[in-house]
PDB file of C-alpha atoms in Angstrom:
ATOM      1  CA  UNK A  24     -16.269   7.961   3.033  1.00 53.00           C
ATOM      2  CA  UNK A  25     -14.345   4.477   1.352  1.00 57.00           C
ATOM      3  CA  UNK A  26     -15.628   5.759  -1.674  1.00 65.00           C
ATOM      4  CA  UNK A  27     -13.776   9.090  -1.185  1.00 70.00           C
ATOM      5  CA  UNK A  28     -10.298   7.458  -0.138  1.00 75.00           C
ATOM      6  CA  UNK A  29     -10.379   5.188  -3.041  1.00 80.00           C
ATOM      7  CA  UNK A  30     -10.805   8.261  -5.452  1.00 86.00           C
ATOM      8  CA  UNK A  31      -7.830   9.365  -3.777  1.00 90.00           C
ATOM      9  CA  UNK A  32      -6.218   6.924  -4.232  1.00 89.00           C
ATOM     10  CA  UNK A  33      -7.223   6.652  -8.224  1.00 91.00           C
ATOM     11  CA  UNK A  34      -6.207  10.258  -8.252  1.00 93.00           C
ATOM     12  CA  UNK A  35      -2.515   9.621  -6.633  1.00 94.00           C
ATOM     13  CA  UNK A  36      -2.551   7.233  -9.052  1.00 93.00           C
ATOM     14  CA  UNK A  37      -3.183   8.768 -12.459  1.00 95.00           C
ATOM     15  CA  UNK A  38      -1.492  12.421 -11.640  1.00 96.00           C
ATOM     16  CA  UNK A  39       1.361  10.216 -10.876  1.00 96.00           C
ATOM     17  CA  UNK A  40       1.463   8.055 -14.518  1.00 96.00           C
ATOM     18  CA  UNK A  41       0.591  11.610 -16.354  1.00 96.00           C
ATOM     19  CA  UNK A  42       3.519  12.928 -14.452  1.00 96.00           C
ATOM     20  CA  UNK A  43       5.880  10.266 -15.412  1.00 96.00           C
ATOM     21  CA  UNK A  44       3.958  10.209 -18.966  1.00 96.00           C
ATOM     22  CA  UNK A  45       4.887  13.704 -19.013  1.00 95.00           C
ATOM     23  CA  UNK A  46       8.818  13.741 -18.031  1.00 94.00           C
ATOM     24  CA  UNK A  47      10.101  10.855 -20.286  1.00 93.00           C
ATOM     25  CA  UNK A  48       7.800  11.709 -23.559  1.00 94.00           C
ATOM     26  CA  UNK A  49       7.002  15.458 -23.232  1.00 94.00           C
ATOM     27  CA  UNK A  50       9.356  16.838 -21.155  1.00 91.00           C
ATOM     28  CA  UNK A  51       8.732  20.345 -22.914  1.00 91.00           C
ATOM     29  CA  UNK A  52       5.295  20.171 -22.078  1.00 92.00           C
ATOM     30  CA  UNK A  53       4.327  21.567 -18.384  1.00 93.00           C
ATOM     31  CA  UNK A  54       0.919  20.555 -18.449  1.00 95.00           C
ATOM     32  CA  UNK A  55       1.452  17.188 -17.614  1.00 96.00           C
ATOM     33  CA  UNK A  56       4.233  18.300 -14.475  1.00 95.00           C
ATOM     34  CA  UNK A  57       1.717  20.699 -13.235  1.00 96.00           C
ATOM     35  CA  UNK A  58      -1.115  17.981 -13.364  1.00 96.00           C
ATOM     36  CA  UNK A  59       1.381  15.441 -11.503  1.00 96.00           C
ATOM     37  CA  UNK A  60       2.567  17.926  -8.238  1.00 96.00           C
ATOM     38  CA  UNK A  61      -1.237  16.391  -6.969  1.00 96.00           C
ATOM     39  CA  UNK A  62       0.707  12.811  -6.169  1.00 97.00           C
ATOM     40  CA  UNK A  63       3.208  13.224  -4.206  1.00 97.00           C
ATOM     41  CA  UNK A  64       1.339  15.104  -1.417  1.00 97.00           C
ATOM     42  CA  UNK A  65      -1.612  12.458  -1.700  1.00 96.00           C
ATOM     43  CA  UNK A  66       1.067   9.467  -1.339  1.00 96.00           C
ATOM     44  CA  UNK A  67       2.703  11.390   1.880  1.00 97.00           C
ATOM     45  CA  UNK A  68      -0.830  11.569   3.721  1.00 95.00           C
ATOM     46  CA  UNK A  69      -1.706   7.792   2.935  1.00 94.00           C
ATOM     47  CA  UNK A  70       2.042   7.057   4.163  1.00 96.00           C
ATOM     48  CA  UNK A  71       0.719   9.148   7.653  1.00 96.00           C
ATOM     49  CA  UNK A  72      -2.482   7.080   7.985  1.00 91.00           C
ATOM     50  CA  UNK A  73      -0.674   3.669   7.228  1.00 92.00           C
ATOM     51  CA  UNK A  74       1.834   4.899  10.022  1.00 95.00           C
ATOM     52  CA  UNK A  75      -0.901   5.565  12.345  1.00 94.00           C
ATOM     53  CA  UNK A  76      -3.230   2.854  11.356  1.00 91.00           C
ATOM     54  CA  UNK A  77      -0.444  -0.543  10.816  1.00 91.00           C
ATOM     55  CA  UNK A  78      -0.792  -3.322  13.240  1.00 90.00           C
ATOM     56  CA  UNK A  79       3.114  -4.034  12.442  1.00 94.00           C
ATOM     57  CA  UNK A  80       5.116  -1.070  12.759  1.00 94.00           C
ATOM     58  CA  UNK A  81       8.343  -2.786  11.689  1.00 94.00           C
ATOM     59  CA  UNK A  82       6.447  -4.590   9.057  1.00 95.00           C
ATOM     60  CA  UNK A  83       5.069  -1.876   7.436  1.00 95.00           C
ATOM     61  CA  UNK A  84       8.699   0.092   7.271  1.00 96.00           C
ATOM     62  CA  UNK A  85      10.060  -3.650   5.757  1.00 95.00           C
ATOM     63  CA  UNK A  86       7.265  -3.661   3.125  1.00 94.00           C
ATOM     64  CA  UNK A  87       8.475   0.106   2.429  1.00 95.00           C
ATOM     65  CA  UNK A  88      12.218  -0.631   2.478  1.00 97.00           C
ATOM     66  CA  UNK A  89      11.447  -3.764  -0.119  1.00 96.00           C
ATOM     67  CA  UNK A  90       9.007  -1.851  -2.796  1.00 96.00           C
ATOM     68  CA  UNK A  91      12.200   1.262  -2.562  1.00 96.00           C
ATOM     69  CA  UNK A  92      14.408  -1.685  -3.052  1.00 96.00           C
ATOM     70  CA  UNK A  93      12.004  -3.231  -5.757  1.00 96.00           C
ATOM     71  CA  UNK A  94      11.722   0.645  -7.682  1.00 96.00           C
ATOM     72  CA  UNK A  95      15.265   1.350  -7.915  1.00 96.00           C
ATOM     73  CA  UNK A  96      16.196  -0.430 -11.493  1.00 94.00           C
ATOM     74  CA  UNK A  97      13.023   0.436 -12.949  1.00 95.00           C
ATOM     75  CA  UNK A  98      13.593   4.344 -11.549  1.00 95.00           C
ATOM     76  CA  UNK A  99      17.018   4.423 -12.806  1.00 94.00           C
ATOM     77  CA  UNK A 100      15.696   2.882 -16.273  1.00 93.00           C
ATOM     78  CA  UNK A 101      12.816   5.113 -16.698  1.00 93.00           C
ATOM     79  CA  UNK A 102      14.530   8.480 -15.621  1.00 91.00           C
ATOM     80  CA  UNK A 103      18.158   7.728 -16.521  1.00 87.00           C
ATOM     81  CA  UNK A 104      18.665   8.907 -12.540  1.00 78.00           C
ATOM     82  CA  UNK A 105      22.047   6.473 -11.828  1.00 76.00           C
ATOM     83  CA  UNK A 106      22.660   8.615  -8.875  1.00 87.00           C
ATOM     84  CA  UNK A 107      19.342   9.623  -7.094  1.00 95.00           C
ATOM     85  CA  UNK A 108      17.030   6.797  -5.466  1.00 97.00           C
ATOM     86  CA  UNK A 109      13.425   6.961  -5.771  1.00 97.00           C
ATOM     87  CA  UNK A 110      10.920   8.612  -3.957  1.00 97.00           C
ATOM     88  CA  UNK A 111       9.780   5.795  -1.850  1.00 97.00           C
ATOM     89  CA  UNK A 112      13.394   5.832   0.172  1.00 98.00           C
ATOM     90  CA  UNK A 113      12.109   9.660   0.474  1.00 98.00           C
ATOM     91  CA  UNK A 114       8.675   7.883   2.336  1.00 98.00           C
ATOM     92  CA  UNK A 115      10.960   5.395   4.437  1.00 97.00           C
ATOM     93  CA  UNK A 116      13.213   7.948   5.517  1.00 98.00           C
ATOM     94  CA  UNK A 117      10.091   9.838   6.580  1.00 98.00           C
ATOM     95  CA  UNK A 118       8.693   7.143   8.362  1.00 97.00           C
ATOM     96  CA  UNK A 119      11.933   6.882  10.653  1.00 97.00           C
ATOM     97  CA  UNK A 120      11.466  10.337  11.568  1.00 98.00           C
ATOM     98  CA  UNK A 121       7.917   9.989  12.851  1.00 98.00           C
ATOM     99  CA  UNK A 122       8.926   7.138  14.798  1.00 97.00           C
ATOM    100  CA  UNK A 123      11.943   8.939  16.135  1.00 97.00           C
ATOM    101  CA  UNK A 124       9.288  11.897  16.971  1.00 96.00           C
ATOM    102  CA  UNK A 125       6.809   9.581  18.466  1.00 95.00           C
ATOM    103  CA  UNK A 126       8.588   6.659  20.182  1.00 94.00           C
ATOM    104  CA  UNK A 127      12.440   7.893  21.310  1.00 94.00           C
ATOM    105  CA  UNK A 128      13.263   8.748  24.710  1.00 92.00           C
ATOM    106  CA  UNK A 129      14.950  11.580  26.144  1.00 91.00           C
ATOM    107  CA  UNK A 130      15.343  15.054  23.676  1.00 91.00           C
ATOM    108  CA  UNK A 131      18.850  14.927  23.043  1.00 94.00           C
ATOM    109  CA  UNK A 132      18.834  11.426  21.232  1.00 95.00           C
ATOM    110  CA  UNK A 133      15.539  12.462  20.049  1.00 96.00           C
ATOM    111  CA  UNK A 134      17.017  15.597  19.031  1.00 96.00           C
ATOM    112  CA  UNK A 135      20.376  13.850  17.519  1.00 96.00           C
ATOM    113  CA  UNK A 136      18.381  11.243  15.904  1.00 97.00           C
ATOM    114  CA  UNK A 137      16.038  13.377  14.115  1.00 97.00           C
ATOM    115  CA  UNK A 138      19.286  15.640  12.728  1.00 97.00           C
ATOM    116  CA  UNK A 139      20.225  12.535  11.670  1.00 97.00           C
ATOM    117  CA  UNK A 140      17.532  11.782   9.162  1.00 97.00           C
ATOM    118  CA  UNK A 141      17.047  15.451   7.724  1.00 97.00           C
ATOM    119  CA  UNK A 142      20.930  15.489   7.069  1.00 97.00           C
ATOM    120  CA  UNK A 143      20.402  11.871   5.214  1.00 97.00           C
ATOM    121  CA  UNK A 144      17.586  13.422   3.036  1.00 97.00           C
ATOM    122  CA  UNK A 145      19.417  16.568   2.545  1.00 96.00           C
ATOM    123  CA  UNK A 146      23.195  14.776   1.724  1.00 97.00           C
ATOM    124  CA  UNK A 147      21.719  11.392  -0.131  1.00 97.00           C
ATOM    125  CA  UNK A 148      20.410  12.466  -3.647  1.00 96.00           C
ATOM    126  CA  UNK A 149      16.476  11.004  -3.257  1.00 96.00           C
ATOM    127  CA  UNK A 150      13.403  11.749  -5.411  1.00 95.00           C
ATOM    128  CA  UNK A 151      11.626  14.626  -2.900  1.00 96.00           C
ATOM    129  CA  UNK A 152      14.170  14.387  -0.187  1.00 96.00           C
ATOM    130  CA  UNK A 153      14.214  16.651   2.615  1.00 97.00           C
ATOM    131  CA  UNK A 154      10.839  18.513   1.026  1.00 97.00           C
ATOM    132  CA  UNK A 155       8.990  14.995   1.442  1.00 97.00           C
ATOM    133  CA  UNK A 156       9.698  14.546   4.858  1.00 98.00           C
ATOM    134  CA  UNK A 157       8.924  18.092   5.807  1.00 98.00           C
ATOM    135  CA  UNK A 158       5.430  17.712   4.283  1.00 98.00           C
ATOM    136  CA  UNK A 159       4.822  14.069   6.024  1.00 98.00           C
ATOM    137  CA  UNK A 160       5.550  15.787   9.038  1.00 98.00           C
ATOM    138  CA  UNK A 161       3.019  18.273   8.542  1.00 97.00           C
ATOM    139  CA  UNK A 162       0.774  15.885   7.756  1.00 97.00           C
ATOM    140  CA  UNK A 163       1.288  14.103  11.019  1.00 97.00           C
ATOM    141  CA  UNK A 164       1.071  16.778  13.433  1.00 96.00           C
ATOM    142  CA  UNK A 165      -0.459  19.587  12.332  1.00 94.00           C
ATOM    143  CA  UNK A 166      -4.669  19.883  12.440  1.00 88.00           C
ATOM    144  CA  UNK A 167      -6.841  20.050   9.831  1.00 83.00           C
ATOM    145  CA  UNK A 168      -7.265  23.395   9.417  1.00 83.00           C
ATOM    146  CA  UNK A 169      -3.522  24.310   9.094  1.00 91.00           C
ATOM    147  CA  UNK A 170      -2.422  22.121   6.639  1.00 95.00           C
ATOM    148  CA  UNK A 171      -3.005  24.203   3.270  1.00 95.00           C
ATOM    149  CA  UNK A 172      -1.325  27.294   4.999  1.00 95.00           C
ATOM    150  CA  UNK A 173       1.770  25.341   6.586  1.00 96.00           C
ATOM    151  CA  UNK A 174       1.811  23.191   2.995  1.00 97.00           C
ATOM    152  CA  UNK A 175       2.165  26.606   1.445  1.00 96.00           C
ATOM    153  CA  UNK A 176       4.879  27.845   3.853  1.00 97.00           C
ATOM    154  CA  UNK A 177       6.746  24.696   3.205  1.00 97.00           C
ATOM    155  CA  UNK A 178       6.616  25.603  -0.951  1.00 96.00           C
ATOM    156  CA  UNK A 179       7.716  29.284  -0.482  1.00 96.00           C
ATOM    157  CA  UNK A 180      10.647  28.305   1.701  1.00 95.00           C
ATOM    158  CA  UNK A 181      11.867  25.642  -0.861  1.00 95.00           C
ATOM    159  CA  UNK A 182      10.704  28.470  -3.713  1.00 94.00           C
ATOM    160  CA  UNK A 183      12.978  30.881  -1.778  1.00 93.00           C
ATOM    161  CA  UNK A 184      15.914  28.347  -1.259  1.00 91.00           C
ATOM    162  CA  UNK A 185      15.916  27.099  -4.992  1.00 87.00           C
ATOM    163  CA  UNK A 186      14.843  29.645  -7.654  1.00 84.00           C
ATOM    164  CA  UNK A 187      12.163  30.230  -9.773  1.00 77.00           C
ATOM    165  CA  UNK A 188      12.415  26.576 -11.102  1.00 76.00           C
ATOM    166  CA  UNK A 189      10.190  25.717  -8.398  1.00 86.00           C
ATOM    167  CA  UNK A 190       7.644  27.445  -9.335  1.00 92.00           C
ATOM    168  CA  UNK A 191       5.681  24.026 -10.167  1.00 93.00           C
ATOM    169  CA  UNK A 192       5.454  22.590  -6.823  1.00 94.00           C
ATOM    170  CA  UNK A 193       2.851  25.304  -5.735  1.00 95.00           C
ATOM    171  CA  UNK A 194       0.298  23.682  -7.261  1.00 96.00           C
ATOM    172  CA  UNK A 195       0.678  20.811  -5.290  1.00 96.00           C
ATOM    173  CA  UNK A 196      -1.261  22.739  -2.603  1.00 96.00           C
ATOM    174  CA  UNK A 197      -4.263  21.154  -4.287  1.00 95.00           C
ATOM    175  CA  UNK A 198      -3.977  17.971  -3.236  1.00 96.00           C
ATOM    176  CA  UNK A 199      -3.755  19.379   0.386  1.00 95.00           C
ATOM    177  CA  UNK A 200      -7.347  20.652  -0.280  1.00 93.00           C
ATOM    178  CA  UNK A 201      -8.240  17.541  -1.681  1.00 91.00           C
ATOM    179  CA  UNK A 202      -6.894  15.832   1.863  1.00 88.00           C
ATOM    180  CA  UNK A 203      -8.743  18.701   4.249  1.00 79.00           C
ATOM    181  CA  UNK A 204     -11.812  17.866   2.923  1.00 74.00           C
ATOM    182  CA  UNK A 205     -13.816  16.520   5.947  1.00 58.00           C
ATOM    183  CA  UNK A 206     -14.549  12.715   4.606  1.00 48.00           C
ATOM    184  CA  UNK A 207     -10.741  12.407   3.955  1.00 46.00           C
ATOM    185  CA  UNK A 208     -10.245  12.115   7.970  1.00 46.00           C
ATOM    186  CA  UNK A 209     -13.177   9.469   8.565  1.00 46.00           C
ATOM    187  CA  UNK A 210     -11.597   6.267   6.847  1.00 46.00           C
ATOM    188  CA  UNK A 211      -8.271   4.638   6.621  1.00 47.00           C
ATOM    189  CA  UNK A 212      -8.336   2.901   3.392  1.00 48.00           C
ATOM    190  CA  UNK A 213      -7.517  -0.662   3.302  1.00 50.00           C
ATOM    191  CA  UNK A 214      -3.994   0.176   0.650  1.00 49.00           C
ATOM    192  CA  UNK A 215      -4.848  -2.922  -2.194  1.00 59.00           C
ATOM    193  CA  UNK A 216      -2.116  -4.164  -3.981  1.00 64.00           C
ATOM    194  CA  UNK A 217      -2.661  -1.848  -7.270  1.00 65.00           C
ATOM    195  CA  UNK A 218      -1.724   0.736  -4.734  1.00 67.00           C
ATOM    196  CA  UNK A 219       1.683  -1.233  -3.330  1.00 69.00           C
ATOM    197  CA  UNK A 220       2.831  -2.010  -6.894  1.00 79.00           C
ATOM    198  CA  UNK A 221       1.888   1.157  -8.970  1.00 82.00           C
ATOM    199  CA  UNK A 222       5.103   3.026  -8.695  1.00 83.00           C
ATOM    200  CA  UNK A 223       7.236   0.040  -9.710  1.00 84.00           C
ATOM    201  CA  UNK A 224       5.069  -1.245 -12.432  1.00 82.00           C
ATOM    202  CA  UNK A 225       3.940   1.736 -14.321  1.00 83.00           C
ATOM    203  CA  UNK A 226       8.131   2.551 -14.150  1.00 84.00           C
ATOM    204  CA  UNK A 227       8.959  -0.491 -16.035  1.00 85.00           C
ATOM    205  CA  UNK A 228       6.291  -0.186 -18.220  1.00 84.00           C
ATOM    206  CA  UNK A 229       6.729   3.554 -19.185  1.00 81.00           C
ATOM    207  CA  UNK A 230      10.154   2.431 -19.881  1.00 81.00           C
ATOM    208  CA  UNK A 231       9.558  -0.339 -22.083  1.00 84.00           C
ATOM    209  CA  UNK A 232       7.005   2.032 -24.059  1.00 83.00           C
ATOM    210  CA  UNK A 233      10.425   4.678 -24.230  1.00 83.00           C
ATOM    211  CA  UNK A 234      12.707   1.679 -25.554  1.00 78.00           C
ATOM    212  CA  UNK A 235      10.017   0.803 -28.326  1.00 77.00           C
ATOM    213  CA  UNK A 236       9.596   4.090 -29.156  1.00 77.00           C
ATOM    214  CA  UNK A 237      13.763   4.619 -29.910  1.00 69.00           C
ATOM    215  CA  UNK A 238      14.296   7.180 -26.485  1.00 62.00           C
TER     216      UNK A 238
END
């Protein structure tokens, strides 16, 4: 079972570099897109077990809030997005909501609150936005056995809403399968720091690699 959430781990991991690899060197290549929609979905459902699993609640949303903090310049470098912040305010922002769902009083503020956050992911240009906390939510309250059919709900809506561009996130669906496998509910991995500092480091780096290479 640890052996199972630390290949998921690897594999959130590498989909994510080829991804990256893929938009700042290839990005007329979809191979390497496609390959990288398997992240995103396995980063949300570690974000839901760290949620469930932290000691520290507030700690583990100020760890979150520093490594967003931490990504920003190296984002912005790698991606040339000035205006959009990285995908790991998309995970904060989707922490807030489950603790809004889980721990506020009373179902107007509850109700208020929670507007709140899906208008901030929805207004504030972020890396996933309003799509990432949609499928952390799933994630977090929906069984086992309904997450591949509610993950591909959540894709046809967003294919619906934005075109035929989106096309690509539908085969993100396979990391959901990946995640209903039954060993992938017995263990909450202990998240090393390779984990914490991927997204941050392998940003800098890739962009380093594009400034030697004359992008």
């Amino acid at each position: 079972m640890e052996g199972f959430c630390k290949m998921l781990q690897l594999i959130a991991m590498a989909t994510m570099l080829i991804d990256h690899i893929g938009y700042i060197f290839f990005p007329d290549s979809q191979l390497y897109r496609i390959v990288g929609r398997l992240a995103f979905p396995l980063y949300c459902w570690f974000l839901v077990q760290g949620y469930l699993h932290t000691r520290n609640l507030k700690n583990y949303m100020y760890r979150l809030f520093g490594l967003a903090c931490l990504s920003q310049i190296p984002y912005n470098l790698a991606f040339q997005q000035v205006e959009e912040l990285n995908v790991i305010f998309t995970l904060l922002l989707s922490i807030i909501a489950l603790y809004i769902l889980d721990h506020v009083e009373g179902y107007r503020l509850k109700s208020i609150l929670l507007l709140g956050v899906m208008s901030t992911a929805i207004l504030v240009p972020m890396d996933y936005g309003l799509y990432g906390v949609a499928l952390v939510l799933i994630y977090r309250y929906l069984d086992q056995r309904r997450l591949v059919r509610y993950h591909m709900l959540l894709n046809l809506f967003f294919f619906a809403a934005y075109g035929i561009g989106y096309w690509i996130q539908f085969f993100s669906i396979f990391a959901t399968i990946l995640i209903g496998l039954p060993y992938s509910y017995r263990f909450m991995p202990r998240i090393k720091p390779l984990y914490r500092s991927f997204y941050p480091l392998h940003l800098a780096v890739l962009f380093v690699i594009s400034m030697w290479l004359g992008r």
